[in-house]
Amino acid sequence: MPSDYVIELPNDIRSIGRAVEYLAQRCRQAGFRGERLRLNFRVGVTEALANAMLYGNGRDPRKRVRVEARCTPWAVVVRVTDEGRGFDPELVPDPTVPPRVMEPGGRGIFLIRQLMDQVEFNEAGNSITMILRGRPERRRRRQPDA
């Protein structure tokens, strides 16, 4: 994936907020704007980073998380890669099924899939690529002069 921005983060959840804000600013500067950047992007990337640090890297402070991003006015592509062994995303149970609704965990990937337009994992399962496409801003129609 050709990247405009590459960030290597320490495996520390306190670094997530600043990284997400940095990427959101870079995307705004590239011309990607709107509600989807304020909500979908922030929540999706935050969840992916938290999953990488907590589950992928197993909270190990010696490990790092790599973030690659490409921002255009029409789409944002973000890849988050941890140093863990990976997992099979197909084995993650649906957290909306009634027996699982009250159980902790499993909601991050569900949220990412709901908020992003395209989500892919590498074969090892330690890297997620998320694509968020821009939506045309609704413009107010000018009312004819009365």
Short mmCIF file of N, CA and C in Angstrom, two decimals:
data_model
loop_
_atom_site.label_atom_id
_atom_site.label_comp_id
_atom_site.label_asym_id
_atom_site.label_seq_id
_atom_site.Cartn_x
_atom_site.Cartn_y
_atom_site.Cartn_z
N MET A 1 0.84 -1.18 0.00
CA MET A 1 0.00 0.00 0.00
C MET A 1 0.88 1.23 0.00
N PRO A 2 0.77 2.09 -0.99
CA PRO A 2 1.53 3.34 -0.93
C PRO A 2 0.96 4.22 0.18
N SER A 3 1.83 4.77 0.99
CA SER A 3 1.38 5.52 2.16
C SER A 3 1.87 6.95 2.12
N ASP A 4 1.00 7.85 2.55
CA ASP A 4 1.39 9.24 2.72
C ASP A 4 2.01 9.46 4.10
N TYR A 5 1.56 8.65 5.06
CA TYR A 5 2.01 8.82 6.44
C TYR A 5 2.27 7.44 7.06
N VAL A 6 3.37 7.35 7.78
CA VAL A 6 3.71 6.12 8.51
C VAL A 6 4.07 6.53 9.93
N ILE A 7 3.43 5.88 10.88
CA ILE A 7 3.68 6.17 12.30
C ILE A 7 4.01 4.86 12.99
N GLU A 8 5.04 4.87 13.80
CA GLU A 8 5.37 3.72 14.67
C GLU A 8 5.01 4.13 16.09
N LEU A 9 4.02 3.46 16.66
CA LEU A 9 3.56 3.81 18.00
C LEU A 9 4.10 2.84 19.04
N PRO A 10 4.38 3.36 20.25
CA PRO A 10 4.69 2.43 21.34
C PRO A 10 3.42 1.66 21.68
N ASN A 11 3.55 0.53 22.27
CA ASN A 11 2.38 -0.27 22.64
C ASN A 11 1.79 0.29 23.93
N ASP A 12 1.24 1.48 23.84
CA ASP A 12 0.71 2.21 24.99
C ASP A 12 -0.60 2.87 24.56
N ILE A 13 -1.70 2.46 25.16
CA ILE A 13 -3.00 2.99 24.72
C ILE A 13 -3.09 4.50 24.89
N ARG A 14 -2.24 5.10 25.70
CA ARG A 14 -2.27 6.56 25.86
C ARG A 14 -1.81 7.26 24.58
N SER A 15 -1.18 6.55 23.68
CA SER A 15 -0.71 7.16 22.43
C SER A 15 -1.80 7.17 21.34
N ILE A 16 -2.91 6.50 21.58
CA ILE A 16 -3.94 6.36 20.55
C ILE A 16 -4.58 7.69 20.19
N GLY A 17 -4.99 8.46 21.16
CA GLY A 17 -5.70 9.71 20.90
C GLY A 17 -4.90 10.67 20.04
N ARG A 18 -3.65 10.84 20.39
CA ARG A 18 -2.81 11.77 19.60
C ARG A 18 -2.59 11.25 18.19
N ALA A 19 -2.40 9.94 18.04
CA ALA A 19 -2.19 9.38 16.70
C ALA A 19 -3.43 9.57 15.83
N VAL A 20 -4.61 9.31 16.39
CA VAL A 20 -5.85 9.46 15.63
C VAL A 20 -6.06 10.93 15.26
N GLU A 21 -5.79 11.83 16.19
CA GLU A 21 -5.95 13.26 15.89
C GLU A 21 -4.96 13.69 14.80
N TYR A 22 -3.73 13.23 14.88
CA TYR A 22 -2.73 13.56 13.86
C TYR A 22 -3.20 13.11 12.47
N LEU A 23 -3.68 11.86 12.39
CA LEU A 23 -4.13 11.34 11.09
C LEU A 23 -5.37 12.08 10.59
N ALA A 24 -6.29 12.39 11.49
CA ALA A 24 -7.50 13.13 11.08
C ALA A 24 -7.12 14.50 10.53
N GLN A 25 -6.16 15.16 11.16
CA GLN A 25 -5.71 16.46 10.65
C GLN A 25 -5.08 16.32 9.26
N ARG A 26 -4.27 15.27 9.08
CA ARG A 26 -3.64 15.07 7.76
C ARG A 26 -4.71 14.81 6.70
N CYS A 27 -5.75 14.06 7.06
CA CYS A 27 -6.82 13.77 6.10
C CYS A 27 -7.61 15.03 5.77
N ARG A 28 -7.88 15.87 6.77
CA ARG A 28 -8.56 17.14 6.51
C ARG A 28 -7.73 17.99 5.56
N GLN A 29 -6.41 18.04 5.80
CA GLN A 29 -5.52 18.82 4.93
C GLN A 29 -5.53 18.28 3.51
N ALA A 30 -5.74 16.98 3.36
CA ALA A 30 -5.79 16.37 2.02
C ALA A 30 -7.14 16.60 1.34
N GLY A 31 -8.10 17.18 2.08
CA GLY A 31 -9.40 17.49 1.49
C GLY A 31 -10.52 16.52 1.84
N PHE A 32 -10.23 15.52 2.70
CA PHE A 32 -11.27 14.59 3.14
C PHE A 32 -11.95 15.22 4.35
N ARG A 33 -13.21 15.53 4.20
CA ARG A 33 -13.91 16.24 5.27
C ARG A 33 -15.26 15.60 5.55
N GLY A 34 -15.90 16.10 6.56
CA GLY A 34 -17.27 15.70 6.83
C GLY A 34 -17.42 14.86 8.08
N GLU A 35 -18.66 14.51 8.33
CA GLU A 35 -19.04 13.77 9.53
C GLU A 35 -18.34 12.42 9.61
N ARG A 36 -18.11 11.79 8.49
CA ARG A 36 -17.49 10.46 8.49
C ARG A 36 -16.06 10.52 9.03
N LEU A 37 -15.37 11.62 8.81
CA LEU A 37 -14.02 11.78 9.37
C LEU A 37 -14.11 12.00 10.88
N ARG A 38 -15.10 12.76 11.31
CA ARG A 38 -15.24 13.06 12.74
C ARG A 38 -15.69 11.84 13.54
N LEU A 39 -16.51 10.97 12.96
CA LEU A 39 -17.02 9.83 13.72
C LEU A 39 -16.44 8.50 13.23
N ASN A 40 -16.76 8.11 12.01
CA ASN A 40 -16.37 6.78 11.52
C ASN A 40 -14.86 6.58 11.58
N PHE A 41 -14.12 7.54 11.08
CA PHE A 41 -12.66 7.43 11.05
C PHE A 41 -12.11 7.32 12.46
N ARG A 42 -12.50 8.24 13.32
CA ARG A 42 -11.94 8.27 14.68
C ARG A 42 -12.25 6.99 15.46
N VAL A 43 -13.49 6.56 15.42
CA VAL A 43 -13.86 5.36 16.18
C VAL A 43 -13.21 4.12 15.57
N GLY A 44 -13.25 4.01 14.24
CA GLY A 44 -12.67 2.84 13.57
C GLY A 44 -11.18 2.71 13.82
N VAL A 45 -10.45 3.78 13.65
CA VAL A 45 -8.99 3.72 13.84
C VAL A 45 -8.65 3.53 15.33
N THR A 46 -9.41 4.18 16.21
CA THR A 46 -9.18 3.99 17.64
C THR A 46 -9.37 2.53 18.04
N GLU A 47 -10.43 1.91 17.55
CA GLU A 47 -10.68 0.49 17.86
C GLU A 47 -9.57 -0.40 17.30
N ALA A 48 -9.14 -0.13 16.08
CA ALA A 48 -8.09 -0.95 15.47
C ALA A 48 -6.78 -0.83 16.26
N LEU A 49 -6.45 0.38 16.70
CA LEU A 49 -5.22 0.58 17.49
C LEU A 49 -5.34 -0.09 18.86
N ALA A 50 -6.48 0.04 19.49
CA ALA A 50 -6.67 -0.60 20.80
C ALA A 50 -6.58 -2.12 20.66
N ASN A 51 -7.20 -2.68 19.64
CA ASN A 51 -7.11 -4.13 19.42
C ASN A 51 -5.67 -4.56 19.20
N ALA A 52 -4.92 -3.80 18.40
CA ALA A 52 -3.53 -4.14 18.11
C ALA A 52 -2.70 -4.14 19.39
N MET A 53 -2.89 -3.14 20.23
CA MET A 53 -2.09 -3.01 21.45
C MET A 53 -2.49 -4.01 22.53
N LEU A 54 -3.80 -4.15 22.74
CA LEU A 54 -4.28 -4.98 23.84
C LEU A 54 -4.27 -6.47 23.50
N TYR A 55 -4.74 -6.81 22.31
CA TYR A 55 -4.87 -8.23 21.96
C TYR A 55 -3.73 -8.70 21.05
N GLY A 56 -3.43 -7.94 20.01
CA GLY A 56 -2.37 -8.35 19.08
C GLY A 56 -1.02 -8.40 19.76
N ASN A 57 -0.65 -7.32 20.39
CA ASN A 57 0.65 -7.25 21.07
C ASN A 57 0.57 -7.70 22.52
N GLY A 58 -0.62 -8.07 22.97
CA GLY A 58 -0.77 -8.60 24.32
C GLY A 58 -0.30 -7.66 25.42
N ARG A 59 -0.46 -6.34 25.22
CA ARG A 59 -0.08 -5.32 26.22
C ARG A 59 1.43 -5.30 26.49
N ASP A 60 2.21 -5.92 25.63
CA ASP A 60 3.66 -5.99 25.83
C ASP A 60 4.29 -4.63 25.50
N PRO A 61 4.86 -3.93 26.48
CA PRO A 61 5.42 -2.59 26.23
C PRO A 61 6.66 -2.61 25.32
N ARG A 62 7.23 -3.78 25.08
CA ARG A 62 8.40 -3.85 24.18
C ARG A 62 7.99 -3.85 22.72
N LYS A 63 6.72 -4.10 22.45
CA LYS A 63 6.26 -4.18 21.07
C LYS A 63 5.73 -2.84 20.59
N ARG A 64 5.58 -2.75 19.26
CA ARG A 64 5.13 -1.50 18.65
C ARG A 64 3.98 -1.79 17.68
N VAL A 65 3.30 -0.71 17.31
CA VAL A 65 2.21 -0.79 16.34
C VAL A 65 2.55 0.17 15.20
N ARG A 66 2.44 -0.34 13.98
CA ARG A 66 2.72 0.47 12.80
C ARG A 66 1.40 0.90 12.17
N VAL A 67 1.33 2.19 11.82
CA VAL A 67 0.15 2.74 11.18
C VAL A 67 0.58 3.38 9.87
N GLU A 68 -0.07 2.96 8.79
CA GLU A 68 0.18 3.55 7.48
C GLU A 68 -1.13 4.16 7.00
N ALA A 69 -1.06 5.32 6.41
CA ALA A 69 -2.29 5.97 5.96
C ALA A 69 -2.07 6.68 4.64
N ARG A 70 -3.11 6.65 3.86
CA ARG A 70 -3.15 7.39 2.60
C ARG A 70 -4.44 8.19 2.61
N CYS A 71 -4.33 9.49 2.42
CA CYS A 71 -5.49 10.38 2.48
C CYS A 71 -5.66 11.10 1.15
N THR A 72 -6.87 11.06 0.62
CA THR A 72 -7.23 11.83 -0.57
C THR A 72 -8.56 12.51 -0.26
N PRO A 73 -9.01 13.41 -1.11
CA PRO A 73 -10.33 14.01 -0.86
C PRO A 73 -11.46 12.99 -0.96
N TRP A 74 -11.23 11.85 -1.59
CA TRP A 74 -12.30 10.88 -1.85
C TRP A 74 -12.26 9.66 -0.95
N ALA A 75 -11.11 9.37 -0.38
CA ALA A 75 -11.01 8.16 0.45
C ALA A 75 -9.80 8.24 1.38
N VAL A 76 -9.94 7.50 2.47
CA VAL A 76 -8.84 7.34 3.42
C VAL A 76 -8.59 5.84 3.56
N VAL A 77 -7.33 5.44 3.46
CA VAL A 77 -6.95 4.05 3.65
C VAL A 77 -5.98 4.01 4.83
N VAL A 78 -6.29 3.21 5.82
CA VAL A 78 -5.44 3.10 7.00
C VAL A 78 -5.14 1.62 7.25
N ARG A 79 -3.88 1.33 7.45
CA ARG A 79 -3.46 -0.03 7.80
C ARG A 79 -2.82 0.02 9.18
N VAL A 80 -3.25 -0.87 10.06
CA VAL A 80 -2.70 -0.98 11.41
C VAL A 80 -2.12 -2.39 11.54
N THR A 81 -0.83 -2.45 11.90
CA THR A 81 -0.15 -3.74 12.01
C THR A 81 0.51 -3.87 13.37
N ASP A 82 0.26 -4.98 14.03
CA ASP A 82 0.91 -5.23 15.32
C ASP A 82 1.98 -6.31 15.16
N GLU A 83 2.69 -6.61 16.23
CA GLU A 83 3.76 -7.61 16.20
C GLU A 83 3.30 -8.96 16.73
N GLY A 84 2.00 -9.12 16.90
CA GLY A 84 1.48 -10.36 17.44
C GLY A 84 1.43 -11.48 16.41
N ARG A 85 0.95 -12.64 16.87
CA ARG A 85 0.87 -13.81 16.00
C ARG A 85 -0.32 -13.76 15.06
N GLY A 86 -1.23 -12.84 15.30
CA GLY A 86 -2.41 -12.73 14.45
C GLY A 86 -3.54 -13.63 14.91
N PHE A 87 -4.64 -13.52 14.22
CA PHE A 87 -5.83 -14.31 14.55
C PHE A 87 -6.65 -14.47 13.29
N ASP A 88 -7.66 -15.34 13.39
CA ASP A 88 -8.56 -15.53 12.26
C ASP A 88 -9.82 -14.69 12.51
N PRO A 89 -9.99 -13.60 11.78
CA PRO A 89 -11.15 -12.73 12.04
C PRO A 89 -12.49 -13.42 11.81
N GLU A 90 -12.48 -14.49 11.04
CA GLU A 90 -13.74 -15.22 10.80
C GLU A 90 -14.20 -15.98 12.04
N LEU A 91 -13.29 -16.20 13.00
CA LEU A 91 -13.65 -16.92 14.21
C LEU A 91 -14.14 -16.01 15.33
N VAL A 92 -14.12 -14.71 15.10
CA VAL A 92 -14.61 -13.78 16.12
C VAL A 92 -16.14 -13.83 16.10
N PRO A 93 -16.74 -14.18 17.23
CA PRO A 93 -18.21 -14.32 17.24
C PRO A 93 -18.92 -12.97 17.11
N ASP A 94 -20.11 -13.03 16.57
CA ASP A 94 -20.95 -11.84 16.40
C ASP A 94 -21.43 -11.38 17.78
N PRO A 95 -21.06 -10.17 18.21
CA PRO A 95 -21.46 -9.71 19.54
C PRO A 95 -22.92 -9.31 19.62
N THR A 96 -23.64 -9.32 18.50
CA THR A 96 -25.05 -8.92 18.53
C THR A 96 -26.00 -10.11 18.68
N VAL A 97 -25.44 -11.33 18.65
CA VAL A 97 -26.26 -12.52 18.83
C VAL A 97 -26.67 -12.59 20.31
N PRO A 98 -27.96 -12.81 20.61
CA PRO A 98 -28.45 -12.72 22.00
C PRO A 98 -27.58 -13.39 23.06
N PRO A 99 -27.07 -14.61 22.89
CA PRO A 99 -26.26 -15.15 24.00
C PRO A 99 -24.98 -14.36 24.26
N ARG A 100 -24.52 -13.56 23.29
CA ARG A 100 -23.24 -12.85 23.43
C ARG A 100 -23.40 -11.37 23.77
N VAL A 101 -24.61 -10.87 23.74
CA VAL A 101 -24.83 -9.44 23.92
C VAL A 101 -24.25 -8.93 25.24
N MET A 102 -24.35 -9.68 26.29
CA MET A 102 -23.88 -9.22 27.60
C MET A 102 -22.43 -9.61 27.87
N GLU A 103 -21.80 -10.35 26.98
CA GLU A 103 -20.42 -10.75 27.20
C GLU A 103 -19.46 -9.64 26.80
N PRO A 104 -18.37 -9.48 27.56
CA PRO A 104 -17.39 -8.46 27.19
C PRO A 104 -16.58 -8.92 25.98
N GLY A 105 -16.12 -7.97 25.23
CA GLY A 105 -15.22 -8.26 24.12
C GLY A 105 -15.94 -8.56 22.82
N GLY A 106 -15.18 -8.46 21.73
CA GLY A 106 -15.70 -8.80 20.41
C GLY A 106 -16.42 -7.67 19.71
N ARG A 107 -16.50 -6.51 20.35
CA ARG A 107 -17.25 -5.41 19.73
C ARG A 107 -16.38 -4.52 18.84
N GLY A 108 -15.08 -4.53 19.05
CA GLY A 108 -14.20 -3.66 18.27
C GLY A 108 -14.24 -3.97 16.79
N ILE A 109 -14.07 -5.20 16.42
CA ILE A 109 -14.09 -5.57 15.00
C ILE A 109 -15.49 -5.35 14.43
N PHE A 110 -16.51 -5.63 15.21
CA PHE A 110 -17.88 -5.38 14.76
C PHE A 110 -18.06 -3.89 14.45
N LEU A 111 -17.61 -3.02 15.35
CA LEU A 111 -17.73 -1.58 15.13
C LEU A 111 -16.96 -1.14 13.89
N ILE A 112 -15.74 -1.63 13.76
CA ILE A 112 -14.93 -1.26 12.60
C ILE A 112 -15.65 -1.65 11.31
N ARG A 113 -16.20 -2.84 11.27
CA ARG A 113 -16.91 -3.28 10.05
C ARG A 113 -18.16 -2.46 9.78
N GLN A 114 -18.81 -1.97 10.84
CA GLN A 114 -20.00 -1.15 10.65
C GLN A 114 -19.65 0.27 10.20
N LEU A 115 -18.52 0.78 10.67
CA LEU A 115 -18.19 2.18 10.42
C LEU A 115 -17.37 2.42 9.15
N MET A 116 -16.59 1.43 8.75
CA MET A 116 -15.73 1.61 7.57
C MET A 116 -16.40 0.98 6.35
N ASP A 117 -16.01 1.45 5.16
CA ASP A 117 -16.62 0.94 3.93
C ASP A 117 -16.03 -0.39 3.49
N GLN A 118 -14.78 -0.62 3.84
CA GLN A 118 -14.12 -1.88 3.46
C GLN A 118 -13.10 -2.22 4.54
N VAL A 119 -13.06 -3.48 4.95
CA VAL A 119 -12.13 -3.93 5.98
C VAL A 119 -11.52 -5.24 5.51
N GLU A 120 -10.20 -5.31 5.56
CA GLU A 120 -9.49 -6.54 5.16
C GLU A 120 -8.40 -6.84 6.18
N PHE A 121 -8.16 -8.13 6.37
CA PHE A 121 -7.06 -8.57 7.24
C PHE A 121 -6.03 -9.27 6.37
N ASN A 122 -4.77 -9.17 6.77
CA ASN A 122 -3.77 -9.94 6.04
C ASN A 122 -3.89 -11.42 6.41
N GLU A 123 -3.16 -12.26 5.72
CA GLU A 123 -3.28 -13.70 5.94
C GLU A 123 -2.88 -14.11 7.35
N ALA A 124 -1.89 -13.44 7.90
CA ALA A 124 -1.45 -13.76 9.26
C ALA A 124 -2.44 -13.30 10.32
N GLY A 125 -3.27 -12.31 9.98
CA GLY A 125 -4.25 -11.80 10.93
C GLY A 125 -3.69 -10.79 11.91
N ASN A 126 -2.53 -10.22 11.61
CA ASN A 126 -1.97 -9.20 12.51
C ASN A 126 -1.95 -7.82 11.86
N SER A 127 -2.67 -7.67 10.76
CA SER A 127 -2.73 -6.38 10.08
C SER A 127 -4.13 -6.19 9.51
N ILE A 128 -4.71 -5.03 9.79
CA ILE A 128 -6.04 -4.70 9.29
C ILE A 128 -5.93 -3.47 8.39
N THR A 129 -6.58 -3.54 7.26
CA THR A 129 -6.64 -2.39 6.34
C THR A 129 -8.09 -1.94 6.26
N MET A 130 -8.29 -0.66 6.50
CA MET A 130 -9.64 -0.08 6.52
C MET A 130 -9.72 1.02 5.47
N ILE A 131 -10.81 1.02 4.74
CA ILE A 131 -11.04 2.07 3.75
C ILE A 131 -12.33 2.79 4.11
N LEU A 132 -12.24 4.11 4.13
CA LEU A 132 -13.40 4.97 4.37
C LEU A 132 -13.52 5.91 3.18
N ARG A 133 -14.64 5.83 2.51
CA ARG A 133 -14.85 6.68 1.34
C ARG A 133 -15.60 7.94 1.76
N GLY A 134 -15.30 9.01 1.08
CA GLY A 134 -15.98 10.27 1.36
C GLY A 134 -17.36 10.28 0.75
N ARG A 135 -18.21 11.00 1.36
CA ARG A 135 -19.55 11.20 0.83
C ARG A 135 -19.65 12.66 0.41
N PRO A 136 -20.29 12.91 -0.71
CA PRO A 136 -20.44 14.31 -1.11
C PRO A 136 -21.20 15.09 -0.04
N GLU A 137 -20.70 16.25 0.26
CA GLU A 137 -21.38 17.10 1.23
C GLU A 137 -22.70 17.57 0.64
N ARG A 138 -23.71 17.52 1.45
CA ARG A 138 -24.99 18.06 0.99
C ARG A 138 -24.92 19.57 1.02
N ARG A 139 -25.32 20.14 -0.05
CA ARG A 139 -25.32 21.59 -0.12
C ARG A 139 -26.76 22.08 -0.08
N ARG A 140 -26.91 23.17 0.56
CA ARG A 140 -28.24 23.77 0.61
C ARG A 140 -28.57 24.35 -0.75
N ARG A 141 -29.78 24.08 -1.13
CA ARG A 141 -30.24 24.70 -2.38
C ARG A 141 -30.63 26.13 -2.08
N ARG A 142 -30.27 26.95 -2.95
CA ARG A 142 -30.67 28.35 -2.80
C ARG A 142 -32.16 28.47 -3.07
N GLN A 143 -32.81 29.13 -2.20
CA GLN A 143 -34.23 29.38 -2.40
C GLN A 143 -34.39 30.52 -3.39
N PRO A 144 -35.27 30.34 -4.34
CA PRO A 144 -35.47 31.45 -5.29
C PRO A 144 -35.97 32.69 -4.53
N ASP A 145 -35.50 33.80 -4.98
CA ASP A 145 -35.94 35.06 -4.37
C ASP A 145 -37.44 35.22 -4.55
N ALA A 146 -38.09 35.55 -3.49
CA ALA A 146 -39.55 35.71 -3.56
C ALA A 146 -39.94 37.07 -4.06
#
